[in-house]
mmCIF file of C-alpha atoms and ligand atoms in Angstrom:
data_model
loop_
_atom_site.group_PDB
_atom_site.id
_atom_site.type_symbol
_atom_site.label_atom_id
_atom_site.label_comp_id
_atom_site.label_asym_id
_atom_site.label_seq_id
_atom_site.Cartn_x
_atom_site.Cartn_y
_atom_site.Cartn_z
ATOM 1 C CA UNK A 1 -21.288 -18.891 -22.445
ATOM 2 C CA UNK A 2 -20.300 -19.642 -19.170
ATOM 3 C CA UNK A 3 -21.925 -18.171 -16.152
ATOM 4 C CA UNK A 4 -19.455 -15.464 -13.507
ATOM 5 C CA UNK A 5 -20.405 -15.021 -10.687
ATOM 6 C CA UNK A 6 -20.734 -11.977 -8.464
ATOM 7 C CA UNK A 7 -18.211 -11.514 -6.272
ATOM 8 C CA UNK A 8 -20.842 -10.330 -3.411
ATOM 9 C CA UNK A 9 -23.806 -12.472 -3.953
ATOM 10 C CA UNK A 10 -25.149 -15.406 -6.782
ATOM 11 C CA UNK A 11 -26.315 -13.001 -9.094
ATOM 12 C CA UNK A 12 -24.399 -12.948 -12.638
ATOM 13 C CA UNK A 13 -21.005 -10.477 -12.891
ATOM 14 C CA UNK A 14 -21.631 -8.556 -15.451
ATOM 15 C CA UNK A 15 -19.901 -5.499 -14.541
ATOM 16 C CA UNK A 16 -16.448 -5.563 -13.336
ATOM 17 C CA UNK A 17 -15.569 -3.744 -10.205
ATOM 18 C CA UNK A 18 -11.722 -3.015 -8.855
ATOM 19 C CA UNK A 19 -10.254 -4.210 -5.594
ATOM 20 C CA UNK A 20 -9.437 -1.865 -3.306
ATOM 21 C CA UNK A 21 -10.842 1.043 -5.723
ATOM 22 C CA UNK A 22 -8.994 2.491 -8.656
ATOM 23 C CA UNK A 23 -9.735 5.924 -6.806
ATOM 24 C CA UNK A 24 -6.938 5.166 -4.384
ATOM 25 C CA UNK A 25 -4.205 4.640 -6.686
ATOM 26 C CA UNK A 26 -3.097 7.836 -8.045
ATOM 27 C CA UNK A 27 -3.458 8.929 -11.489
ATOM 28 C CA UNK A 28 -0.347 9.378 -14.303
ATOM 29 C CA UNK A 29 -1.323 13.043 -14.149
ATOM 30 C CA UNK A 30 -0.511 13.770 -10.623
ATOM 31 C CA UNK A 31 2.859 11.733 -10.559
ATOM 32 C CA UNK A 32 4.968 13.038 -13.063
ATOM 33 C CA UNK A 33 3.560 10.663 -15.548
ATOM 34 C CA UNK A 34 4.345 7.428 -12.980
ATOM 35 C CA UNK A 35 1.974 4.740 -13.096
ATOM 36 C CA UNK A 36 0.622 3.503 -10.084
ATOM 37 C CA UNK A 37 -1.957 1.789 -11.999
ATOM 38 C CA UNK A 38 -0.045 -1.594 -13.050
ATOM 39 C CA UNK A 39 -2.498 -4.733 -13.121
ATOM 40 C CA UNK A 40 -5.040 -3.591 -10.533
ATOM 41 C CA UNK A 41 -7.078 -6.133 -9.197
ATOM 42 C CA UNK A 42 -10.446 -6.981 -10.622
ATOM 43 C CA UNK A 43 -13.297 -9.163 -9.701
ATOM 44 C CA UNK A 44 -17.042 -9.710 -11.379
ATOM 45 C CA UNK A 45 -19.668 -7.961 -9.912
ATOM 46 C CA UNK A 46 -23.278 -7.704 -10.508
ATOM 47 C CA UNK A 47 -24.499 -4.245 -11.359
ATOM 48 C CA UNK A 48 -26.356 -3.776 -7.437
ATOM 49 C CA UNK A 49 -23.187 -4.190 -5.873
ATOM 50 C CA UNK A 50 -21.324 -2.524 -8.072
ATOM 51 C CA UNK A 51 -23.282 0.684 -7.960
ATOM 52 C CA UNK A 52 -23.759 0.411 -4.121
ATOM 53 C CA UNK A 53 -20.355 0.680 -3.682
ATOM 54 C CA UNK A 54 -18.552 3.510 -5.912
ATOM 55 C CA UNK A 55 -20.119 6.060 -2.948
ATOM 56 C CA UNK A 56 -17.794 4.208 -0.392
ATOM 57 C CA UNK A 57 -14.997 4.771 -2.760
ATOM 58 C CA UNK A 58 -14.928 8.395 -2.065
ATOM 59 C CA UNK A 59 -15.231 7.789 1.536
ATOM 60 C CA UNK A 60 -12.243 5.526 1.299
ATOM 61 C CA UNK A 61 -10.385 7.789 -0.765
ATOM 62 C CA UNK A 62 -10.624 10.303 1.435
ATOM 63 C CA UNK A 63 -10.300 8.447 4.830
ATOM 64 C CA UNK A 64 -7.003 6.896 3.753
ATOM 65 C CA UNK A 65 -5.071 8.760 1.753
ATOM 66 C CA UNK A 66 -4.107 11.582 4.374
ATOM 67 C CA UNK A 67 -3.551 9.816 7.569
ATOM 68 C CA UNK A 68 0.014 10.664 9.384
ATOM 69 C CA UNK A 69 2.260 7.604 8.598
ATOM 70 C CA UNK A 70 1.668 7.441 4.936
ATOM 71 C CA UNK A 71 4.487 7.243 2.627
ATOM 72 C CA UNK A 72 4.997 10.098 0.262
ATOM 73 C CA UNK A 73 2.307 8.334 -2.572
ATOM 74 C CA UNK A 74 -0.425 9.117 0.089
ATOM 75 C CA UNK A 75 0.507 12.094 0.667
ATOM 76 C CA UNK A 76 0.816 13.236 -2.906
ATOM 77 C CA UNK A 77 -2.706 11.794 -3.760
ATOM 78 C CA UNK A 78 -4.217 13.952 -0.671
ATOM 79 C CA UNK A 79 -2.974 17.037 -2.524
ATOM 80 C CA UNK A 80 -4.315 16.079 -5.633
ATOM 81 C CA UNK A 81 -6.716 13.865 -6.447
ATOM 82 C CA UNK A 82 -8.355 13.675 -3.142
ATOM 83 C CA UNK A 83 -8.227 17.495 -2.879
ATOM 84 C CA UNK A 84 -10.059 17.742 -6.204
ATOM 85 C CA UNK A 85 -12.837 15.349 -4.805
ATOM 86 C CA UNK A 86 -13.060 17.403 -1.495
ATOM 87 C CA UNK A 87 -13.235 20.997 -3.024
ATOM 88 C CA UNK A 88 -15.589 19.381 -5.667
ATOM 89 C CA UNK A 89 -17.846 18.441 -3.178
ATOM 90 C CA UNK A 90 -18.072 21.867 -0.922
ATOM 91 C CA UNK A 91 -16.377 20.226 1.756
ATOM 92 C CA UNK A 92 -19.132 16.937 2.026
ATOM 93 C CA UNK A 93 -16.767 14.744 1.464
ATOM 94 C CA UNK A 94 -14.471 15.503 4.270
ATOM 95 C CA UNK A 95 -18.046 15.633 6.574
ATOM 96 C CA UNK A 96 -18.610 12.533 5.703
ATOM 97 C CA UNK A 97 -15.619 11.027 6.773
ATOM 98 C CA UNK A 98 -15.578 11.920 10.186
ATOM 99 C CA UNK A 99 -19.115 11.641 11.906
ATOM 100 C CA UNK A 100 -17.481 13.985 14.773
ATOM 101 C CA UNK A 101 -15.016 16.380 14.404
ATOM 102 C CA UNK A 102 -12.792 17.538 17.223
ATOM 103 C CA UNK A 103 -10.693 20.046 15.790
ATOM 104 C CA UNK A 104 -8.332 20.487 12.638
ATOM 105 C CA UNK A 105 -4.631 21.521 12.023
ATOM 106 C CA UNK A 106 -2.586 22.794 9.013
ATOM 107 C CA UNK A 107 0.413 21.354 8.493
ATOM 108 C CA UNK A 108 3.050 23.409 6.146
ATOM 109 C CA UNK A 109 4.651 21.079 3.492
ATOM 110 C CA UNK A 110 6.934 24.168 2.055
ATOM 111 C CA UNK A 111 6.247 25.874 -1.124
ATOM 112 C CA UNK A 112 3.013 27.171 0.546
ATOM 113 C CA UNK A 113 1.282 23.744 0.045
ATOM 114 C CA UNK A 114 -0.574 23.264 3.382
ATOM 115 C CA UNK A 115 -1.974 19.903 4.414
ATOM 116 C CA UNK A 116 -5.185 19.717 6.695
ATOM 117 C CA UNK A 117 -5.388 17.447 9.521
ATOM 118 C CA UNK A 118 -8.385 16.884 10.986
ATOM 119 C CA UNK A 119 -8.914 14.801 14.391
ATOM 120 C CA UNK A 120 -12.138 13.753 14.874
ATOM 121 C CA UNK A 121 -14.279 10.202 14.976
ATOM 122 C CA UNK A 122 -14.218 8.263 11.788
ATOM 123 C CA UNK A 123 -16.715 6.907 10.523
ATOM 124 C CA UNK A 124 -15.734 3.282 11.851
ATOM 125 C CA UNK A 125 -18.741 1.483 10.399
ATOM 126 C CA UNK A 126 -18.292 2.342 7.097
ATOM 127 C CA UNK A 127 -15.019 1.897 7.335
ATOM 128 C CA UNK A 128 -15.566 -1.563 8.090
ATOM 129 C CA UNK A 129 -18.425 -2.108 5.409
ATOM 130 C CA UNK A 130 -15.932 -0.867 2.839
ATOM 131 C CA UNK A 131 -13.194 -3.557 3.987
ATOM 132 C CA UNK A 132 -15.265 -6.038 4.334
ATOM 133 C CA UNK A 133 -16.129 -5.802 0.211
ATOM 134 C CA UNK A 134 -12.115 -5.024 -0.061
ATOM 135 C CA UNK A 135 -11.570 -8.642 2.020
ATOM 136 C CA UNK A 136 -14.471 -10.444 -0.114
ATOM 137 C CA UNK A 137 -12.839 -8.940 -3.354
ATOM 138 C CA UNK A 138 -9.910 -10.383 -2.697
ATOM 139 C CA UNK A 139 -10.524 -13.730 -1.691
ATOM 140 C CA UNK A 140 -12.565 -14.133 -4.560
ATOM 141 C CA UNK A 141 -9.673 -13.025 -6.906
ATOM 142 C CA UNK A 142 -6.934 -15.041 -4.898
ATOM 143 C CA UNK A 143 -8.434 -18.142 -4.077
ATOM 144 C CA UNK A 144 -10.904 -18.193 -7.265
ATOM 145 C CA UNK A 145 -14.017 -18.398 -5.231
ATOM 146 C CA UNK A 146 -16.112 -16.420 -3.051
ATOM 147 C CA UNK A 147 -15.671 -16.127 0.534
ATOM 148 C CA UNK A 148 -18.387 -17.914 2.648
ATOM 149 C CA UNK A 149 -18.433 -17.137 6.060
ATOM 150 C CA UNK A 150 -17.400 -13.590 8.023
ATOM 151 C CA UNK A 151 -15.003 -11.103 7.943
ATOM 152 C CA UNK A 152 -13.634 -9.063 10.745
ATOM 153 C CA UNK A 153 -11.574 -6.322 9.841
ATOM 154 C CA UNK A 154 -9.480 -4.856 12.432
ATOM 155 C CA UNK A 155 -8.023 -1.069 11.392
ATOM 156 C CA UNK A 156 -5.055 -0.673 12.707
ATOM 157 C CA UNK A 157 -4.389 3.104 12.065
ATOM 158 C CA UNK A 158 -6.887 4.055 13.855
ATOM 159 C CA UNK A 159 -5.769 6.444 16.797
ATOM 160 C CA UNK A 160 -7.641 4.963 20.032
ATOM 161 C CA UNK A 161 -7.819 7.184 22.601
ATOM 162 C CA UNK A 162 -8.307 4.636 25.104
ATOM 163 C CA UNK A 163 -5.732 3.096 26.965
ATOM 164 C CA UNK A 164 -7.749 -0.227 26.551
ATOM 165 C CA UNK A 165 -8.389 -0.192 22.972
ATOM 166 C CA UNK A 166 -4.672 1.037 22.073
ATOM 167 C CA UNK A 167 -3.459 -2.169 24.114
ATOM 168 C CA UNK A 168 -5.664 -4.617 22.509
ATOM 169 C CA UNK A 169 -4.948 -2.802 19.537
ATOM 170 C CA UNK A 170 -0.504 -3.243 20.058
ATOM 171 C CA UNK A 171 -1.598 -7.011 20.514
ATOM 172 C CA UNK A 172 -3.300 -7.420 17.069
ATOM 173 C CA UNK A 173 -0.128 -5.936 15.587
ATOM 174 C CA UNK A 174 2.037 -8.133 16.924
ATOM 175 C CA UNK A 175 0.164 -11.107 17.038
ATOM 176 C CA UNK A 176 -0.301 -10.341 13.022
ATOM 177 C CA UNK A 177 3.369 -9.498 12.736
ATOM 178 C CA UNK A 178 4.245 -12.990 13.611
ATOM 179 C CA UNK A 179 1.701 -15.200 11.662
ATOM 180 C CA UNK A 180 2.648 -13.023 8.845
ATOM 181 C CA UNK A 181 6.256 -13.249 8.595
ATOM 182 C CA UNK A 182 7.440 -14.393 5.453
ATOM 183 C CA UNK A 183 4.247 -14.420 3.455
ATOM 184 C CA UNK A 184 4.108 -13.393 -0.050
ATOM 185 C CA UNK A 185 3.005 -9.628 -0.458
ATOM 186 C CA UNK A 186 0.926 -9.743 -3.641
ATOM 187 C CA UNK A 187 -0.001 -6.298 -5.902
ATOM 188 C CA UNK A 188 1.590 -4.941 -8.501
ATOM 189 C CA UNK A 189 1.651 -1.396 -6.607
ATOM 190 C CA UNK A 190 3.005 -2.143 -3.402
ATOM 191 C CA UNK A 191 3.883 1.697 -2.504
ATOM 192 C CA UNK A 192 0.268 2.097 -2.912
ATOM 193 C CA UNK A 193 -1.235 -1.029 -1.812
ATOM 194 C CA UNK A 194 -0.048 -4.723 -1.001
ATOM 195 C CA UNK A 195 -1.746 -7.941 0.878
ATOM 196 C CA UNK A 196 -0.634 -10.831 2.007
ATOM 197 C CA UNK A 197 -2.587 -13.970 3.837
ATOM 198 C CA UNK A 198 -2.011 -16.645 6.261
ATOM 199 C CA UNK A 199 -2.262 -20.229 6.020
ATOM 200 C CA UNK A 200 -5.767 -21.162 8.079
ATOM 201 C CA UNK A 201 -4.918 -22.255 11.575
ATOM 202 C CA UNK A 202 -6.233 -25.476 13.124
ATOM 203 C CA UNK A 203 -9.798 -24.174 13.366
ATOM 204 C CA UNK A 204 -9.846 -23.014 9.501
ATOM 205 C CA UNK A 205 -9.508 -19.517 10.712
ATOM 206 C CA UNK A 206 -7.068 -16.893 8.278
ATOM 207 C CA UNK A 207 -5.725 -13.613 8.007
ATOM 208 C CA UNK A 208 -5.910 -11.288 5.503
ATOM 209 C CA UNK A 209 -3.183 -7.957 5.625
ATOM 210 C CA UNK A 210 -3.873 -4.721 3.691
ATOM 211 C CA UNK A 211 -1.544 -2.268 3.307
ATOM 212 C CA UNK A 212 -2.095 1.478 1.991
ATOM 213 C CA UNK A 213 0.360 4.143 1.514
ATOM 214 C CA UNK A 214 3.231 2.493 2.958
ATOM 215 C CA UNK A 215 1.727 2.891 6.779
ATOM 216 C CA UNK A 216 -2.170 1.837 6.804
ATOM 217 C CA UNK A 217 -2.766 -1.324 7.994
ATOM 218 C CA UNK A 218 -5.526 -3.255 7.903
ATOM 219 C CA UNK A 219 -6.272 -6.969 9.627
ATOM 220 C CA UNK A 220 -8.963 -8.943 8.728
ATOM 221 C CA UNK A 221 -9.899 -12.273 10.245
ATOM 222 C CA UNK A 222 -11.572 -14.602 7.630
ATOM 223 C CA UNK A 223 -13.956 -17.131 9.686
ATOM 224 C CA UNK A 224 -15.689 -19.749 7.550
ATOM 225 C CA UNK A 225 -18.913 -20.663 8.256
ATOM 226 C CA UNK A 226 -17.708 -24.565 8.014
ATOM 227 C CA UNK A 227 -14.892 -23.535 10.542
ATOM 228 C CA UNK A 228 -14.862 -25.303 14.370
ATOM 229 C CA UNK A 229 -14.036 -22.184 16.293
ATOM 230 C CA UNK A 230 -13.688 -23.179 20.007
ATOM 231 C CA UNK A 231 -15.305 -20.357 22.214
ATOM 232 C CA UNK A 232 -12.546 -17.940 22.828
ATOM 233 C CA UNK A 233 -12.238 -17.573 27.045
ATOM 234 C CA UNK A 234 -9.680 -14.676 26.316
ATOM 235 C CA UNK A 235 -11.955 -12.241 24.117
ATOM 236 C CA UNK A 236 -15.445 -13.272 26.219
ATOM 237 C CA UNK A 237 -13.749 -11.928 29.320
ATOM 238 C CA UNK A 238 -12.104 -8.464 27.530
ATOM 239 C CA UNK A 239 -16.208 -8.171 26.002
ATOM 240 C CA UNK A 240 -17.606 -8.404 29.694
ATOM 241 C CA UNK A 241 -14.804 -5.999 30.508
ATOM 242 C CA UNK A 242 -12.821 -8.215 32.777
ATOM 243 C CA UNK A 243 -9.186 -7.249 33.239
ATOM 244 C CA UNK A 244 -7.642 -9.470 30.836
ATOM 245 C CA UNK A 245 -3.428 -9.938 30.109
ATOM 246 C CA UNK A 246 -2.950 -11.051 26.251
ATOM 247 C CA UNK A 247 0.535 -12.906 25.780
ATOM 248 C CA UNK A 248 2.444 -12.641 22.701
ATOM 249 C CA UNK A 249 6.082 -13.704 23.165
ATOM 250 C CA UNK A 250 7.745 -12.094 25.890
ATOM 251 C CA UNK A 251 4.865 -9.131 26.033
ATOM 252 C CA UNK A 252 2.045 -9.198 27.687
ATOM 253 C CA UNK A 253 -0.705 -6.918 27.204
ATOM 254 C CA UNK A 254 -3.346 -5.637 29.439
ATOM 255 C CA UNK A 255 -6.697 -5.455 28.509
ATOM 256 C CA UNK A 256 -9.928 -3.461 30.858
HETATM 257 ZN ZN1 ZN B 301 -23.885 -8.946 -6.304
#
């Protein structure tokens, strides 16, 4: 029999794991019977990083699904699904997400359905842990082998309250926007998830997209570890915290 691969590490895939998790597509039941379930994406994984990961799947669930911007699929799986998971869990759930909560809000959606909103601090390192796996998944399942190198995730929906960080932030956006024009937007589901990639640049370097809900994006840079990337004067200045003016067709955008 022929040997699979994890998609994580060299140990054998015997267990198969879904990318992004099932838990974010909503079920038949809580769409009028709609399936939102059509030819998820599935990868090999070995039973370690399997089981490591279906904690992170709540978190995700839960981080994503309610966030202002969503289309109406988001939405709907906050009152449901996500709900379920939150009351199951006293409440934890929600704690988890945010490692600092600032205040909340209820939002009226009509028919006495109320929506939470709660501002706080997300939890941005897990957040990045669980789309680094999402990145890894997918490159595995698009190109047909795994990623070797890094992955850094940018999230986009994040609110930055920063004046900085929402700059540099506008930058990624459009600088994304550009390189991504016209590139196939792969998934079955695309109201409740889509991707799309970029063609490596001259150093090997690529992008990955994701897109939740309609509204959540996410950037990922994919950096090989056989790619030649030059030092980059632009981002060592904006890490020292040197004013620093980012250029992306006619806008420029100021940095520190
Ligand atoms: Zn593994």
């Amino acid at each position: 029999m022929q040997f699979t691969r994890c998609y994580m590490c060299e140990a054998e895939g015997t267990t198969t794991e879904h990318v992004p998790p099932r838990a974010l597509f909503p079920e038949a039941k809580d769409v009028q019977g709609r399936n939102y379930r059509i030819d998820l994406v599935t990868v090999p994984s070995c039973p370690l990083h399997n089981t490591a990961k279906s904690d992170d799947d709540q978190f995700l669930m839960v981080s994503l699904a309610g966030i202002i911007g969503n289309n109406s699929i988001g939405y709907h799986h906050r009152m449901t699904k996500v709900d379920r998971a939150i009351r199951r869990s006293s409440n934890r759930l929600l704690d988890k997400v945010l490692v600092k909560k600032s205040h909340s809000l209820k939002i009226d959606l009509n028919n006495n359905r109320f929506l939470e909103v709660i501002w706080g601090t997300p939890d941005a390192q897990r957040l990045h842990r669980c789309f680094n796996h999402i990145v890894r998944g997918l490159h595995f399942h698009h190109f047909a082998e795994p990623l070797v190198g890094e992955v850094r995730p940018f999230l986009g929906f994040l609110f930055h309250s920063d004046r900085s960080a929402r700059s540099f932030s506008e930058f990624i956006e459009h600088r994304a926007s550009l390189d991504l024009a016209e590139k196939t937007r792969y998934g079955k589901n695309p109201d409740v998830f889509f991707y799309s990639v970029t063609e490596p640049d001259q150093f090997g370097l690529y992008l990955f997209h994701l897109c939740f809900y309609g509204g959540v994006n996410v950037y990922a840079a994919v950096i090989p570890s056989h790619s030649k990337r030059p030092h980059d004067i632009g981002f060592e200045l904006m890490n020292r915290g040197i004013k620093t003016f980012l250029k992306v067709e006619d806008k420029s955008y100021e940095i520190n």
